[in-house]
């Protein structure tokens, strides 16, 4: 059981820590200190559900039905383009940053819906959590322990990212830093959208 748990931790950590749309979103929200712990919690729950679903059969279903992945693919392209272009506008236009700051903080519901979209409209999430992590988990001696290990890695990573970025926020709260963060988010989102468009 412990070997399966450790395998889940190591496999999930290797994939989750790689910077992606979800991590970029958590980082940006944490630097703004805008419902960042709620966002981290949502990401952990989504990862746990998707990995568990993959371990216990969804990986096989998705592998046999590419239409579902195609739907997620184009929904993801649309959302990533929209979110990336908004971040790019804030990064290159100071007045856009001023407009964003004048609107005040967003509600928890708005932020969580955006986090949910970043997570579930990104086909890479399904490829990583359901197909790759899930398929490996289905082959473990203790699949449940493996899924728990993967969830533990997700919990540790997202809360470390959220708390660490929020702690650094006072030192990073300069317009130039915000523009850099927005530029990084824009490049990440638009780059992933392009990957999805041109994926074969």
PDB file of C-alpha atoms in Angstrom, residues 116-189:
ATOM      1  CA  UNK A 116     -12.889  25.948 -12.535  1.00  0.00           C
ATOM      2  CA  UNK A 117     -12.760  27.019 -16.180  1.00  0.00           C
ATOM      3  CA  UNK A 118      -8.939  27.096 -16.180  1.00  0.00           C
ATOM      4  CA  UNK A 119      -8.958  23.596 -14.734  1.00  0.00           C
ATOM      5  CA  UNK A 120     -11.761  21.832 -16.578  1.00  0.00           C
ATOM      6  CA  UNK A 121     -11.561  23.555 -19.985  1.00  0.00           C
ATOM      7  CA  UNK A 122      -7.915  22.607 -20.339  1.00  0.00           C
ATOM      8  CA  UNK A 123      -7.566  19.230 -22.104  1.00  0.00           C
ATOM      9  CA  UNK A 124      -4.031  18.908 -20.727  1.00  0.00           C
ATOM     10  CA  UNK A 125      -5.631  18.403 -17.308  1.00  0.00           C
ATOM     11  CA  UNK A 126      -7.449  15.331 -18.604  1.00  0.00           C
ATOM     12  CA  UNK A 127      -4.373  14.032 -20.378  1.00  0.00           C
ATOM     13  CA  UNK A 128      -2.266  14.427 -17.237  1.00  0.00           C
ATOM     14  CA  UNK A 129      -4.618  13.570 -14.384  1.00  0.00           C
ATOM     15  CA  UNK A 130      -7.064  11.139 -15.971  1.00  0.00           C
ATOM     16  CA  UNK A 131      -5.166   9.421 -18.762  1.00  0.00           C
ATOM     17  CA  UNK A 132      -1.555   9.432 -17.573  1.00  0.00           C
ATOM     18  CA  UNK A 133      -1.765   9.472 -13.759  1.00  0.00           C
ATOM     19  CA  UNK A 134      -5.029   7.514 -13.810  1.00  0.00           C
ATOM     20  CA  UNK A 135      -3.810   4.816 -16.183  1.00  0.00           C
ATOM     21  CA  UNK A 136      -0.689   4.258 -14.100  1.00  0.00           C
ATOM     22  CA  UNK A 137      -2.799   4.120 -10.963  1.00  0.00           C
ATOM     23  CA  UNK A 138      -5.055   1.431 -12.366  1.00  0.00           C
ATOM     24  CA  UNK A 139      -2.001  -0.832 -12.582  1.00  0.00           C
ATOM     25  CA  UNK A 140      -0.973  -0.376  -8.939  1.00  0.00           C
ATOM     26  CA  UNK A 141      -1.349  -3.035  -6.268  1.00  0.00           C
ATOM     27  CA  UNK A 142      -3.384  -0.535  -4.191  1.00  0.00           C
ATOM     28  CA  UNK A 143      -5.099   1.906  -6.605  1.00  0.00           C
ATOM     29  CA  UNK A 144      -6.850   3.747  -3.785  1.00  0.00           C
ATOM     30  CA  UNK A 145      -3.570   4.437  -1.999  1.00  0.00           C
ATOM     31  CA  UNK A 146      -2.078   5.636  -5.294  1.00  0.00           C
ATOM     32  CA  UNK A 147      -4.956   8.090  -5.819  1.00  0.00           C
ATOM     33  CA  UNK A 148      -4.518   9.321  -2.237  1.00  0.00           C
ATOM     34  CA  UNK A 149      -0.809   9.844  -2.869  1.00  0.00           C
ATOM     35  CA  UNK A 150      -1.537  11.866  -6.011  1.00  0.00           C
ATOM     36  CA  UNK A 151      -4.044  13.983  -4.076  1.00  0.00           C
ATOM     37  CA  UNK A 152      -1.448  14.547  -1.324  1.00  0.00           C
ATOM     38  CA  UNK A 153       1.063  15.849  -3.874  1.00  0.00           C
ATOM     39  CA  UNK A 154      -1.575  18.197  -5.292  1.00  0.00           C
ATOM     40  CA  UNK A 155      -2.494  19.438  -1.803  1.00  0.00           C
ATOM     41  CA  UNK A 156       1.117  20.119  -0.853  1.00  0.00           C
ATOM     42  CA  UNK A 157       1.958  21.872  -4.119  1.00  0.00           C
ATOM     43  CA  UNK A 158      -1.064  24.159  -4.487  1.00  0.00           C
ATOM     44  CA  UNK A 159      -1.080  25.322  -0.883  1.00  0.00           C
ATOM     45  CA  UNK A 160       2.682  25.889  -0.941  1.00  0.00           C
ATOM     46  CA  UNK A 161       2.273  27.942  -4.127  1.00  0.00           C
ATOM     47  CA  UNK A 162      -0.719  29.893  -2.790  1.00  0.00           C
ATOM     48  CA  UNK A 163       0.744  30.649   0.642  1.00  0.00           C
ATOM     49  CA  UNK A 164       4.250  31.346  -0.669  1.00  0.00           C
ATOM     50  CA  UNK A 165       3.095  33.768  -3.361  1.00  0.00           C
ATOM     51  CA  UNK A 166       0.727  35.536  -0.949  1.00  0.00           C
ATOM     52  CA  UNK A 167       3.582  35.904   1.569  1.00  0.00           C
ATOM     53  CA  UNK A 168       5.782  37.469  -1.115  1.00  0.00           C
ATOM     54  CA  UNK A 169       3.020  39.779  -2.354  1.00  0.00           C
ATOM     55  CA  UNK A 170       3.998  42.811  -0.195  1.00  0.00           C
ATOM     56  CA  UNK A 171       7.508  42.759  -1.696  1.00  0.00           C
ATOM     57  CA  UNK A 172       6.189  42.252  -5.209  1.00  0.00           C
ATOM     58  CA  UNK A 173       3.350  44.788  -5.122  1.00  0.00           C
ATOM     59  CA  UNK A 174       4.844  47.113  -7.727  1.00  0.00           C
ATOM     60  CA  UNK A 175       3.296  47.983 -11.103  1.00  0.00           C
ATOM     61  CA  UNK A 176       6.285  46.552 -12.981  1.00  0.00           C
ATOM     62  CA  UNK A 177       5.922  43.249 -11.111  1.00  0.00           C
ATOM     63  CA  UNK A 178       2.191  43.036 -11.837  1.00  0.00           C
ATOM     64  CA  UNK A 179       2.848  43.693 -15.518  1.00  0.00           C
ATOM     65  CA  UNK A 180       5.451  40.922 -15.535  1.00  0.00           C
ATOM     66  CA  UNK A 181       3.040  38.497 -13.847  1.00  0.00           C
ATOM     67  CA  UNK A 182       0.285  39.379 -16.316  1.00  0.00           C
ATOM     68  CA  UNK A 183       2.693  38.973 -19.210  1.00  0.00           C
ATOM     69  CA  UNK A 184       3.730  35.541 -17.912  1.00  0.00           C
ATOM     70  CA  UNK A 185       0.084  34.513 -17.536  1.00  0.00           C
ATOM     71  CA  UNK A 186      -0.719  35.794 -21.039  1.00  0.00           C
ATOM     72  CA  UNK A 187       2.198  33.932 -22.622  1.00  0.00           C
ATOM     73  CA  UNK A 188       1.244  30.748 -20.772  1.00  0.00           C
ATOM     74  CA  UNK A 189      -2.458  30.911 -21.680  1.00  0.00           C
TER      75      UNK A 189
END
